């Protein structure tokens, strides 16, 4: 048996296997208190080969089960127990049983039994029983606890079956060295396959790849002043015109001298004070020192700075304290050590933010060449949509999607053309879309793209554009229209407010990042969303065959890891849940749920 154990938990699982009569239970009854004494929190799963009851006739819980309850949970102030009636023809699934463990309450799960399953195990063996060794046909044995008469292979750890402390040492070491399995991205763009014949809907990865294949980065550039560079993308490499720092200078307030003077152990004569923005044009000779401030250029002859709190001065003489800890060159910032003159300070394709703009300013750069900002035209349709500020008509809703889309596009440095709410008729929509395609790089609408929807927008798009109406295997945001009107890329997003935000993040934002010429940190250019692993602190429901985007709240817990829970009700029209969320919990197509304690990926908002 050589299959790999797929541990569904974020904590290790270790089995104990042996033939009947070897003493598994006896050993565990001694091992558990020893491990508890050492501070290890344990869960135990025991495989029973026969039917069993955990309570007796006459007890309320027993009678409720026999009356037909599939699950009965009994609780007191001391313990609680969940009893489940689930008759199976074969042994229960260990993976299913493991997922019932509260992983935040324990450090390791010990499993007694399940001898034939592929999980890491300690084999228990007594030569006097005359049974064969299990490790010869089970590659999952990690150690053998046996008696003196047992012959064991050199590559396996040998333990004394009668030495509980030694076995406890091994379990502790196993728990401390165990590493949780790596988590696979729920959306792997590198392996996204083309849609197969008869495939019902596209995966999120297929949709993103198809969209990016239609985007050609803008080539136009413009010089923009420093104050207007926020969120823009560099069109060319920024070459530093100066050294940063410009001169070798002091990293702190203190005293500067030649390191060779430290060995003399004699007071140094203070010959000058050097302030930031000023200099000392004479050479500091052996036996001399200067009082120097942070940022002030170091005079010739000075190669070491000692902080002033580690110095003593009297009558213009300097005594260095704690000389054994002084290192040559300490607290001296060399000219160009951050950025040297003529070096690339910022690379082409870099999106500029506060740090990048500050760096440009530190180089004396007051303008930069940036890619032309993408222009995005946004409109809403539908007789049921009202403009915020107007009186809400009966049976209508206020238009929120248009404002959401505009805000998200502005965060990517886009120029916005707001076409407002367009009448739901063919002539008005045709005129608006043709006008938008002449002015904008991308045109975005929301609603009217579902299968069977009677809105005019689909009729118009079929006449004036090349549009594909997709069903994406995701929730929220199943319907999506993507194509071109003249030279403009068109996105028809779903109508539900949350679905608009989710589909914008997954499909529109990558297109805008590529269109703007933004480069990623990877060697190849990739513009897809970024994800971060987290531990689920609650059960998260999903459905196989689609990617689930749940609104969530993440935080860094006391264990130093990122933990996440859902933000509550997940209705596609509930924008309030996006307000309270700080991430999307992304559950891949293969998962029907994420158990509490399992790893999951999140997309930060």
Coordinates of C-alpha atoms in Angstrom, one line a residue:
X1 CA 0.0 0.0 0.0
X2 CA 1.7 3.2 -1.2
X3 CA -1.1 5.7 -1.8
X4 CA -0.7 9.2 -0.4
X5 CA -2.7 10.3 2.6
X6 CA -4.7 13.4 1.8
X7 CA -5.0 15.1 5.2
X8 CA -8.0 17.5 5.2
X9 CA -7.0 19.2 8.4
X10 CA -4.6 21.9 9.3
X11 CA -3.1 19.7 12.1
X12 CA -1.2 16.3 11.9
X13 CA -2.9 12.9 12.0
X14 CA -1.0 9.9 13.2
X15 CA -2.3 6.3 13.3
X16 CA -1.5 3.3 15.5
X17 CA -1.9 0.0 13.7
X18 CA -1.4 -3.6 14.8
X19 CA -2.9 -7.0 14.7
X20 CA -5.6 -7.8 17.3
X21 CA -4.2 -8.6 20.7
X22 CA -1.0 -6.5 20.4
X23 CA -2.2 -3.9 22.9
X24 CA -3.1 -0.8 21.0
X25 CA -5.7 0.4 23.4
X26 CA -3.5 -0.4 26.5
X27 CA -0.6 1.6 25.0
X28 CA -2.8 4.6 24.1
X29 CA -4.3 4.6 27.6
X30 CA -0.8 5.1 28.9
X31 CA 0.4 7.4 26.1
X32 CA -2.5 9.9 26.2
X33 CA -1.9 11.1 29.8
X34 CA 1.9 11.3 29.2
X35 CA 1.2 13.5 26.1
X36 CA -1.3 15.6 28.1
X37 CA 1.3 16.1 30.8
X38 CA 3.7 17.5 28.2
X39 CA 1.0 20.0 27.1
X40 CA -0.2 18.3 23.8
X41 CA -3.9 18.6 23.2
X42 CA -5.2 15.4 21.7
X43 CA -8.2 14.1 19.7
X44 CA -8.6 10.3 19.2
X45 CA -10.6 8.5 16.5
X46 CA -11.1 4.8 17.3
X47 CA -12.3 2.4 14.6
X48 CA -14.8 -0.2 15.9
X49 CA -15.3 -3.4 13.9
X50 CA -18.7 -4.0 15.4
X51 CA -22.0 -2.2 16.2
X52 CA -21.9 -0.1 19.4
X53 CA -24.0 2.2 21.5
X54 CA -22.8 5.2 23.4
X55 CA -25.8 5.4 25.7
X56 CA -28.3 2.9 27.1
X57 CA -32.0 2.2 26.7
X58 CA -34.1 4.5 28.8
X59 CA -31.8 7.5 28.4
X60 CA -33.5 10.4 26.5
X61 CA -30.8 10.5 23.9
X62 CA -31.1 6.8 23.2
X63 CA -34.9 7.0 22.9
X64 CA -34.7 10.0 20.5
X65 CA -32.3 8.1 18.2
X66 CA -34.4 5.0 18.2
X67 CA -37.4 7.2 17.4
X68 CA -35.7 8.2 14.1
X69 CA -33.5 11.2 14.8
X70 CA -30.5 11.1 12.4
X71 CA -28.4 13.2 14.8
X72 CA -28.7 13.8 18.5
X73 CA -26.4 16.2 20.3
X74 CA -26.2 15.8 24.1
X75 CA -24.6 18.6 26.1
X76 CA -23.8 19.5 29.7
X77 CA -21.4 21.9 31.4
X78 CA -18.7 19.1 31.3
X79 CA -18.9 17.7 27.8
X80 CA -21.0 17.4 24.7
X81 CA -21.4 14.5 22.3
X82 CA -22.9 14.3 18.8
X83 CA -24.4 10.9 17.9
X84 CA -25.1 10.3 14.2
X85 CA -27.2 7.4 12.7
X86 CA -25.6 6.7 9.3
X87 CA -25.7 3.0 8.4
X88 CA -23.0 2.1 5.8
X89 CA -22.2 -1.1 4.1
X90 CA -18.5 -0.4 4.4
X91 CA -16.2 1.2 6.9
X92 CA -16.8 5.0 7.5
X93 CA -14.7 7.5 5.7
X94 CA -11.8 8.6 7.8
X95 CA -11.6 11.9 5.9
X96 CA -15.2 12.6 6.8
X97 CA -14.6 11.6 10.4
X98 CA -11.5 13.9 10.6
X99 CA -13.5 16.9 9.4
X100 CA -15.7 16.6 12.5
X101 CA -12.6 17.4 14.7
X102 CA -12.4 21.0 16.1
X103 CA -8.9 21.7 15.0
X104 CA -8.6 24.9 17.0
X105 CA -9.1 22.8 20.2
X106 CA -6.4 20.1 19.6
X107 CA -2.8 19.8 18.3
X108 CA -2.8 16.3 16.8
X109 CA -5.3 13.5 16.0
X110 CA -4.4 10.0 17.0
X111 CA -6.2 7.2 15.1
X112 CA -6.6 3.7 16.4
X113 CA -7.4 1.2 13.7
X114 CA -8.0 1.9 10.0
X115 CA -5.0 -0.4 9.5
X116 CA -5.6 -0.6 5.7
X117 CA -5.9 3.1 5.0
X118 CA -3.0 5.3 3.7
X119 CA -2.3 7.5 6.7
X120 CA 1.0 7.9 8.6
X121 CA 1.1 5.2 11.3
X122 CA 3.2 3.8 14.1
X123 CA 3.2 0.0 13.8
X124 CA 2.9 -2.0 17.1
X125 CA 4.5 -5.4 16.9
X126 CA 5.3 -8.2 19.4
X127 CA 7.4 -11.1 18.0
X128 CA 5.8 -13.6 20.4
X129 CA 2.4 -13.3 18.6
X130 CA 3.9 -14.7 15.4
X131 CA 2.3 -12.2 13.1
X132 CA 4.0 -10.7 10.0
X133 CA 5.2 -7.1 10.0
X134 CA 2.8 -4.6 8.5
X135 CA 5.5 -2.2 7.1
X136 CA 6.5 -4.8 4.4
X137 CA 3.3 -4.0 2.5
X138 CA 2.5 -0.5 3.8
X139 CA 4.7 2.4 2.9
X140 CA 2.9 4.7 5.3
X141 CA 4.6 3.2 8.4
X142 CA 6.8 5.9 10.0
X143 CA 8.0 4.0 13.0
X144 CA 7.8 0.5 14.6
X145 CA 7.2 0.1 18.4
X146 CA 8.3 -3.4 19.1
X147 CA 10.0 -5.8 21.6
X148 CA 13.7 -6.8 21.6
X149 CA 13.1 -9.9 19.5
X150 CA 11.6 -8.0 16.5
X151 CA 13.9 -7.4 13.5
X152 CA 13.3 -4.0 11.9
X153 CA 14.7 -2.3 8.8
X154 CA 17.4 0.4 9.3
X155 CA 15.4 3.1 7.5
X156 CA 12.5 3.0 10.0
X157 CA 12.6 4.5 13.4
X158 CA 12.6 1.8 16.1
X159 CA 10.8 2.4 19.4
X160 CA 10.5 0.3 22.5
X161 CA 6.9 -0.8 22.8
X162 CA 7.2 -0.8 26.6
X163 CA 8.8 2.6 26.8
X164 CA 5.9 5.1 26.8
X165 CA 8.2 8.1 27.3
X166 CA 10.2 7.2 24.2
X167 CA 7.0 6.8 22.1
X168 CA 5.7 10.1 23.5
X169 CA 9.0 11.7 22.4
X170 CA 8.4 10.5 18.8
X171 CA 4.8 11.8 18.8
X172 CA 5.9 15.2 20.1
X173 CA 8.7 15.4 17.4
X174 CA 6.2 14.3 14.7
X175 CA 3.7 17.0 15.7
X176 CA 6.3 19.7 15.9
X177 CA 7.9 19.0 12.6
X178 CA 4.7 18.3 10.6
X179 CA 3.9 20.7 7.8
X180 CA 0.3 21.3 6.6
X181 CA -0.2 20.4 3.0
X182 CA 0.3 23.2 0.5
X183 CA -2.9 24.7 -0.8
X184 CA -3.6 24.9 -4.5
X185 CA -5.0 28.1 -5.9
X186 CA -8.7 27.8 -6.7
X187 CA -8.2 29.7 -9.9
X188 CA -5.0 28.5 -11.7
X189 CA -4.7 30.5 -14.8
X190 CA -1.6 28.7 -15.9
X191 CA -3.5 25.4 -16.3
X192 CA -6.8 26.7 -17.5
X193 CA -7.9 24.6 -20.5
X194 CA -9.9 25.7 -23.5
X195 CA -13.6 25.0 -23.2
X196 CA -14.3 21.4 -24.2
X197 CA -17.2 20.3 -26.5
X198 CA -20.4 20.2 -24.6
X199 CA -19.0 21.9 -21.6
X200 CA -21.8 23.6 -19.6
X201 CA -20.4 27.1 -18.9
X202 CA -16.9 28.4 -18.6
X203 CA -14.7 28.2 -15.5
X204 CA -13.5 31.5 -14.1
X205 CA -10.0 30.8 -15.3
X206 CA -11.2 30.1 -18.8
X207 CA -13.2 33.4 -18.8
X208 CA -10.2 35.5 -17.6
X209 CA -7.8 33.9 -20.2
X210 CA -10.3 34.5 -23.0
X211 CA -10.7 38.1 -22.0
X212 CA -7.0 38.8 -21.7
X213 CA -6.4 37.3 -25.1
X214 CA -8.6 40.1 -26.6
X215 CA -6.8 42.9 -24.8
X216 CA -3.9 44.9 -26.4
X217 CA -2.0 47.2 -24.1
X218 CA -2.3 50.9 -24.9
X219 CA 0.8 52.4 -26.5
X220 CA 0.1 56.2 -26.1
X221 CA 2.1 58.0 -23.4
X222 CA 2.0 61.4 -21.8
X223 CA 4.1 63.5 -19.5
X224 CA 2.2 64.0 -16.2
X225 CA 3.2 66.2 -13.2
X226 CA 4.2 64.6 -9.9
X227 CA 0.9 65.5 -8.2
X228 CA -1.2 63.8 -10.9
X229 CA 0.7 60.5 -11.0
X230 CA -1.3 58.6 -8.4
X231 CA -2.6 55.2 -9.9
X232 CA -0.9 55.8 -13.3
X233 CA 1.4 53.3 -15.0
X234 CA 5.0 54.2 -16.1
X235 CA 5.5 54.1 -19.9
X236 CA 9.3 54.0 -19.7
X237 CA 11.9 53.1 -17.1
X238 CA 12.7 55.8 -14.7
X239 CA 16.5 56.3 -14.6
X240 CA 17.9 58.0 -11.5
X241 CA 19.6 61.3 -12.3
X242 CA 21.4 61.3 -8.9
X243 CA 22.8 59.1 -6.2
X244 CA 20.5 58.3 -3.3
X245 CA 21.7 59.3 -0.9
X246 CA 23.6 62.0 -2.8
X247 CA 26.6 62.1 -0.4
X248 CA 27.9 59.6 2.2
X249 CA 26.2 60.7 5.4
X250 CA 25.4 59.9 9.0
X251 CA 22.5 57.6 9.8
X252 CA 22.1 59.1 13.3
X253 CA 23.1 61.9 15.7
X254 CA 26.5 61.1 17.2
X255 CA 30.2 61.5 16.6
X256 CA 32.3 60.7 13.5
X257 CA 35.9 59.5 13.5
X258 CA 38.3 57.1 11.8
X259 CA 37.8 53.5 13.0
X260 CA 41.5 53.1 13.5
X261 CA 41.3 55.5 16.4
X262 CA 39.2 53.1 18.4
X263 CA 42.2 50.9 19.0
X264 CA 44.2 53.7 20.6
X265 CA 41.7 54.0 23.5
X266 CA 42.5 57.7 23.8
X267 CA 40.2 60.6 24.0
X268 CA 39.6 62.3 20.6
X269 CA 39.6 66.0 20.0
X270 CA 36.3 67.4 18.7
X271 CA 37.2 69.8 15.8
X272 CA 33.8 70.7 14.4
X273 CA 30.1 70.2 14.3
X274 CA 28.4 69.1 11.1
X275 CA 24.7 69.8 10.6
X276 CA 22.3 68.4 8.0
X277 CA 22.4 70.5 4.9
X278 CA 25.9 71.7 5.7
X279 CA 29.4 70.2 5.4
X280 CA 32.9 70.3 6.8
X281 CA 35.5 70.8 4.1
X282 CA 38.6 69.9 6.0
X283 CA 40.1 66.4 6.5
X284 CA 39.4 64.9 10.0
X285 CA 42.9 63.7 11.1
X286 CA 43.8 60.8 13.3
X287 CA 42.9 61.6 16.9
X288 CA 40.1 64.0 15.8
X289 CA 36.4 63.7 15.7
X290 CA 33.3 65.7 14.6
X291 CA 30.0 66.1 16.2
X292 CA 27.5 65.1 13.4
X293 CA 23.7 65.1 12.9
X294 CA 21.5 62.6 11.1
X295 CA 21.7 63.2 7.3
X296 CA 24.8 65.4 7.5
X297 CA 27.6 64.5 5.0
X298 CA 30.5 62.7 6.6
X299 CA 33.8 64.7 6.2
X300 CA 36.9 63.1 4.6
X301 CA 38.7 61.0 7.2
X302 CA 35.5 59.8 8.9
X303 CA 34.3 56.3 8.3
X304 CA 32.5 55.3 11.5
X305 CA 29.8 57.0 13.7
X306 CA 29.1 56.3 17.3
X307 CA 25.7 57.3 18.7
X308 CA 26.0 60.2 21.1
X309 CA 24.4 58.2 24.0
X310 CA 27.5 55.9 23.8
X311 CA 29.9 58.8 24.1
X312 CA 31.2 61.0 26.8
X313 CA 32.4 64.6 26.1
X314 CA 34.3 67.0 28.4
X315 CA 36.3 70.0 27.6
X316 CA 36.0 69.3 23.8
X317 CA 37.4 65.8 24.3
X318 CA 35.5 62.7 23.2
X319 CA 35.7 59.4 25.1
X320 CA 34.1 56.4 23.3
X321 CA 32.1 54.1 25.5
X322 CA 31.6 50.4 24.8
X323 CA 34.4 50.3 22.3
X324 CA 34.3 46.5 21.9
X325 CA 31.0 46.7 20.1
X326 CA 32.1 49.4 17.6
X327 CA 32.3 48.1 14.0
X328 CA 33.9 49.9 11.1
X329 CA 31.5 51.8 8.9
X330 CA 28.6 51.6 11.4
X331 CA 25.8 54.1 11.1
X332 CA 27.3 55.5 7.8
X333 CA 25.0 55.6 4.7
X334 CA 27.1 55.4 1.6
X335 CA 26.4 57.6 -1.4
X336 CA 24.2 55.7 -3.9
X337 CA 23.6 52.7 -1.6
X338 CA 19.8 53.0 -2.1
X339 CA 19.9 54.0 -5.8
X340 CA 23.0 54.7 -7.7
X341 CA 23.1 57.4 -10.4
X342 CA 22.0 56.1 -13.9
X343 CA 20.4 53.0 -12.3
X344 CA 16.8 52.0 -13.0
X345 CA 14.8 53.4 -10.1
X346 CA 11.3 52.3 -11.3
X347 CA 10.6 49.9 -14.2
X348 CA 8.3 50.4 -17.1
X349 CA 4.8 49.1 -16.3
X350 CA 5.0 49.9 -12.6
X351 CA 1.7 51.3 -11.2
X352 CA 2.5 54.3 -9.1
X353 CA 1.3 54.9 -5.6
X354 CA 2.4 56.9 -2.6
X355 CA 5.8 55.2 -2.2
X356 CA 6.7 55.3 -5.9
X357 CA 5.7 59.0 -6.1
X358 CA 7.8 59.8 -3.0
X359 CA 10.7 58.0 -4.6
X360 CA 10.4 60.0 -7.8
X361 CA 10.3 63.2 -5.7
X362 CA 13.5 62.2 -3.9
X363 CA 15.2 61.9 -7.2
X364 CA 14.2 65.4 -8.1
X365 CA 11.8 64.1 -10.8
X366 CA 8.9 66.5 -11.2
X367 CA 7.2 64.7 -14.3
X368 CA 7.0 61.2 -15.5
X369 CA 6.0 59.5 -18.8
X370 CA 3.0 57.4 -18.1
X371 CA 0.7 55.2 -20.3
X372 CA -2.4 57.0 -21.5
X373 CA -5.1 56.4 -18.9
X374 CA -7.8 53.9 -20.1
X375 CA -11.1 55.5 -20.8
X376 CA -14.2 53.7 -19.5
X377 CA -17.7 54.5 -20.5
X378 CA -20.4 53.3 -18.0
X379 CA -24.2 53.2 -18.4
X380 CA -27.2 51.6 -16.9
X381 CA -30.4 50.5 -18.6
X382 CA -33.9 49.6 -17.6
X383 CA -37.2 51.3 -16.9
X384 CA -37.0 50.1 -13.3
X385 CA -33.8 52.1 -12.6
X386 CA -34.0 55.6 -11.0
X387 CA -31.2 58.2 -10.6
X388 CA -30.1 58.8 -6.9
X389 CA -31.4 62.1 -5.8
X390 CA -34.7 61.8 -7.8
X391 CA -37.9 60.7 -6.3
X392 CA -38.1 56.9 -6.3
X393 CA -40.9 55.8 -8.6
X394 CA -43.1 52.9 -7.6
X395 CA -41.7 49.4 -8.3
X396 CA -38.3 50.9 -9.1
X397 CA -34.8 50.8 -7.6
X398 CA -32.0 53.4 -7.3
X399 CA -29.1 52.9 -9.7
X400 CA -26.2 51.7 -7.5
X401 CA -24.2 49.6 -10.0
X402 CA -23.1 52.6 -12.2
X403 CA -21.6 54.3 -9.2
X404 CA -19.9 51.1 -8.0
X405 CA -18.3 50.5 -11.4
X406 CA -17.1 54.1 -11.7
X407 CA -15.5 54.0 -8.3
X408 CA -13.7 50.7 -9.0
X409 CA -12.5 51.9 -12.4
X410 CA -11.2 55.2 -10.9
X411 CA -9.1 53.2 -8.4
X412 CA -7.3 51.8 -11.4
X413 CA -6.5 55.3 -12.7
X414 CA -9.2 55.3 -15.5
X415 CA -10.9 58.3 -17.0
X416 CA -14.7 57.9 -16.8
X417 CA -17.5 58.7 -19.2
X418 CA -20.8 58.5 -17.4
X419 CA -23.5 57.9 -20.0
X420 CA -26.2 57.8 -17.2
X421 CA -29.4 55.8 -17.4
X422 CA -30.3 55.0 -21.0
X423 CA -33.9 54.4 -22.1
X424 CA -34.8 50.8 -22.7
X425 CA -35.4 51.1 -26.4
X426 CA -33.4 49.9 -29.4
X427 CA -32.7 53.4 -30.9
X428 CA -31.4 55.0 -27.7
X429 CA -29.2 52.1 -26.8
X430 CA -27.8 51.9 -30.3
X431 CA -26.9 55.6 -30.4
X432 CA -25.3 55.4 -26.9
X433 CA -23.2 52.4 -27.5
X434 CA -21.9 53.6 -30.9
X435 CA -21.0 57.0 -29.3
X436 CA -19.3 55.2 -26.3
X437 CA -17.3 53.0 -28.6
X438 CA -15.8 56.0 -30.3
X439 CA -14.8 57.7 -27.0
X440 CA -13.9 54.8 -24.7
X441 CA -11.4 51.9 -24.6
X442 CA -13.9 49.8 -22.5
X443 CA -17.7 50.1 -22.3
X444 CA -19.4 48.6 -19.3
X445 CA -23.1 48.0 -18.6
X446 CA -24.9 46.0 -15.9
X447 CA -28.0 43.9 -16.2
X448 CA -29.8 42.6 -19.3
X449 CA -27.3 39.8 -20.1
X450 CA -29.1 36.8 -18.6
X451 CA -30.2 33.9 -20.8
X452 CA -33.8 34.6 -21.8
X453 CA -33.7 38.2 -20.7
X454 CA -35.9 40.4 -22.9
X455 CA -33.9 43.6 -22.6
X456 CA -33.1 45.5 -25.8
X457 CA -29.4 45.5 -25.0
X458 CA -28.8 42.0 -26.4
X459 CA -30.7 42.8 -29.6
X460 CA -28.5 46.0 -30.0
X461 CA -25.3 44.3 -29.2
X462 CA -26.0 41.5 -31.8
X463 CA -26.4 44.2 -34.5
X464 CA -23.5 46.5 -33.8
X465 CA -20.9 44.4 -32.0
X466 CA -19.2 41.0 -31.7
X467 CA -20.5 39.8 -28.4
X468 CA -20.4 36.4 -26.6
X469 CA -23.0 35.7 -23.9
X470 CA -21.3 33.4 -21.4
X471 CA -22.5 31.4 -18.4
X472 CA -19.6 31.5 -16.0
X473 CA -19.5 28.6 -13.4
X474 CA -19.3 30.9 -10.4
X475 CA -21.5 32.5 -7.7
X476 CA -22.3 35.3 -7.6
X477 CA -22.1 36.5 -11.2
X478 CA -23.1 33.7 -13.5
X479 CA -24.2 35.7 -16.6
X480 CA -21.5 37.7 -18.4
X481 CA -21.3 39.3 -21.9
X482 CA -17.9 40.1 -23.4
X483 CA -17.0 41.3 -26.8
X484 CA -16.2 44.3 -29.0
X485 CA -18.1 47.3 -30.3
X486 CA -15.9 48.8 -33.0
X487 CA -12.5 49.0 -31.3
X488 CA -13.8 49.1 -27.7
X489 CA -14.0 46.1 -25.4
X490 CA -17.5 45.6 -24.0
X491 CA -18.5 44.1 -20.7
X492 CA -22.1 43.3 -19.8
X493 CA -22.0 42.6 -16.1
X494 CA -24.8 40.9 -14.1
X495 CA -27.5 43.1 -12.6
X496 CA -27.2 42.1 -8.9
X497 CA -25.0 44.7 -7.0
X498 CA -22.7 42.2 -5.3
X499 CA -22.3 40.2 -8.6
X500 CA -21.3 43.4 -10.3
X501 CA -18.4 43.9 -7.8
X502 CA -17.3 40.3 -7.9
X503 CA -17.3 40.0 -11.7
X504 CA -15.5 43.4 -12.0
X505 CA -12.7 42.2 -9.8
X506 CA -12.3 38.8 -11.6
X507 CA -12.8 39.9 -15.3
X508 CA -12.8 43.7 -15.8
X509 CA -9.9 44.6 -13.5
X510 CA -7.4 42.1 -15.2
X511 CA -8.4 43.6 -18.5
X512 CA -7.9 47.2 -17.3
X513 CA -4.5 46.3 -15.8
X514 CA -3.3 44.8 -19.0
X515 CA -4.8 47.6 -21.1
X516 CA -2.9 50.2 -19.0
X517 CA 0.4 48.4 -19.6
X518 CA 0.8 47.3 -16.0
X519 CA 3.4 44.6 -15.4
X520 CA 3.3 42.1 -12.6
X521 CA 6.2 41.0 -10.4
X522 CA 6.4 37.7 -12.2
X523 CA 8.7 37.2 -15.1
X524 CA 5.8 36.7 -17.4
X525 CA 3.0 39.3 -17.6
X526 CA 0.0 38.2 -15.6
X527 CA -2.8 40.4 -14.5
X528 CA -5.1 38.0 -12.6
X529 CA -6.2 38.7 -9.0
X530 CA -3.9 37.7 -6.2
X531 CA -4.9 35.3 -3.4
X532 CA -3.7 34.7 0.1
X533 CA -4.1 31.5 2.1
X534 CA -6.2 31.6 5.3
X535 CA -7.7 29.1 7.8
X536 CA -11.5 28.9 7.9
X537 CA -12.9 29.5 11.4
X538 CA -16.3 28.1 10.4
X539 CA -17.9 25.7 8.0
X540 CA -18.3 27.2 4.5
X541 CA -20.8 25.8 2.2
X542 CA -20.2 25.6 -1.6
X543 CA -21.2 23.5 -4.6
X544 CA -19.0 21.4 -6.8
X545 CA -18.7 22.5 -10.4
X546 CA -18.5 26.3 -9.7
X547 CA -16.1 28.7 -8.1
X548 CA -17.7 30.3 -5.0
X549 CA -16.9 33.9 -3.9
X550 CA -18.1 34.4 -0.3
X551 CA -17.9 37.7 1.4
X552 CA -15.6 37.3 4.4
X553 CA -13.8 39.0 7.2
X554 CA -10.2 38.0 7.8
X555 CA -7.8 38.8 10.7
X556 CA -4.4 37.7 12.0
X557 CA -5.0 35.5 15.0
X558 CA -2.8 34.9 18.1
X559 CA -1.2 31.9 16.3
X560 CA 0.2 34.3 13.7
X561 CA -1.9 32.9 10.9
X562 CA -4.6 34.5 8.8
X563 CA -8.1 33.3 9.8
X564 CA -11.4 34.1 8.0
X565 CA -15.1 33.8 8.5
X566 CA -18.0 34.8 6.3
X567 CA -19.5 38.2 6.7
X568 CA -23.0 36.8 7.1
X569 CA -25.9 36.4 4.6
X570 CA -24.6 36.0 1.0
X571 CA -27.5 37.2 -1.1
X572 CA -26.3 38.8 -4.5
X573 CA -28.3 42.0 -3.8
X574 CA -27.0 42.6 -0.3
X575 CA -24.4 45.3 -0.7
X576 CA -24.2 45.8 3.0
X577 CA -22.3 42.5 3.3
X578 CA -19.6 43.9 0.9
X579 CA -19.4 46.9 3.3
X580 CA -18.7 44.7 6.3
X581 CA -16.4 42.3 4.4
X582 CA -12.6 42.9 3.9
X583 CA -12.1 39.9 1.5
X584 CA -13.7 37.4 -0.8
X585 CA -13.4 33.8 0.3
X586 CA -12.6 31.8 -2.9
X587 CA -13.7 28.2 -2.9
X588 CA -12.7 26.2 -6.0
X589 CA -14.9 24.2 -8.3
X590 CA -13.8 20.8 -6.9
X591 CA -14.9 21.6 -3.3
X592 CA -18.4 21.0 -2.0
X593 CA -17.5 22.8 1.3
X594 CA -14.7 23.9 3.4
X595 CA -14.6 22.4 6.9
X596 CA -13.8 24.5 10.0
X597 CA -10.0 24.5 10.4
X598 CA -9.3 23.8 6.7
X599 CA -7.2 26.1 4.5
X600 CA -8.8 28.3 1.9
X601 CA -7.8 31.2 -0.3
X602 CA -9.0 34.8 0.1
X603 CA -8.9 37.8 -2.2
X604 CA -8.4 41.0 -0.3
X605 CA -10.8 43.8 -1.0

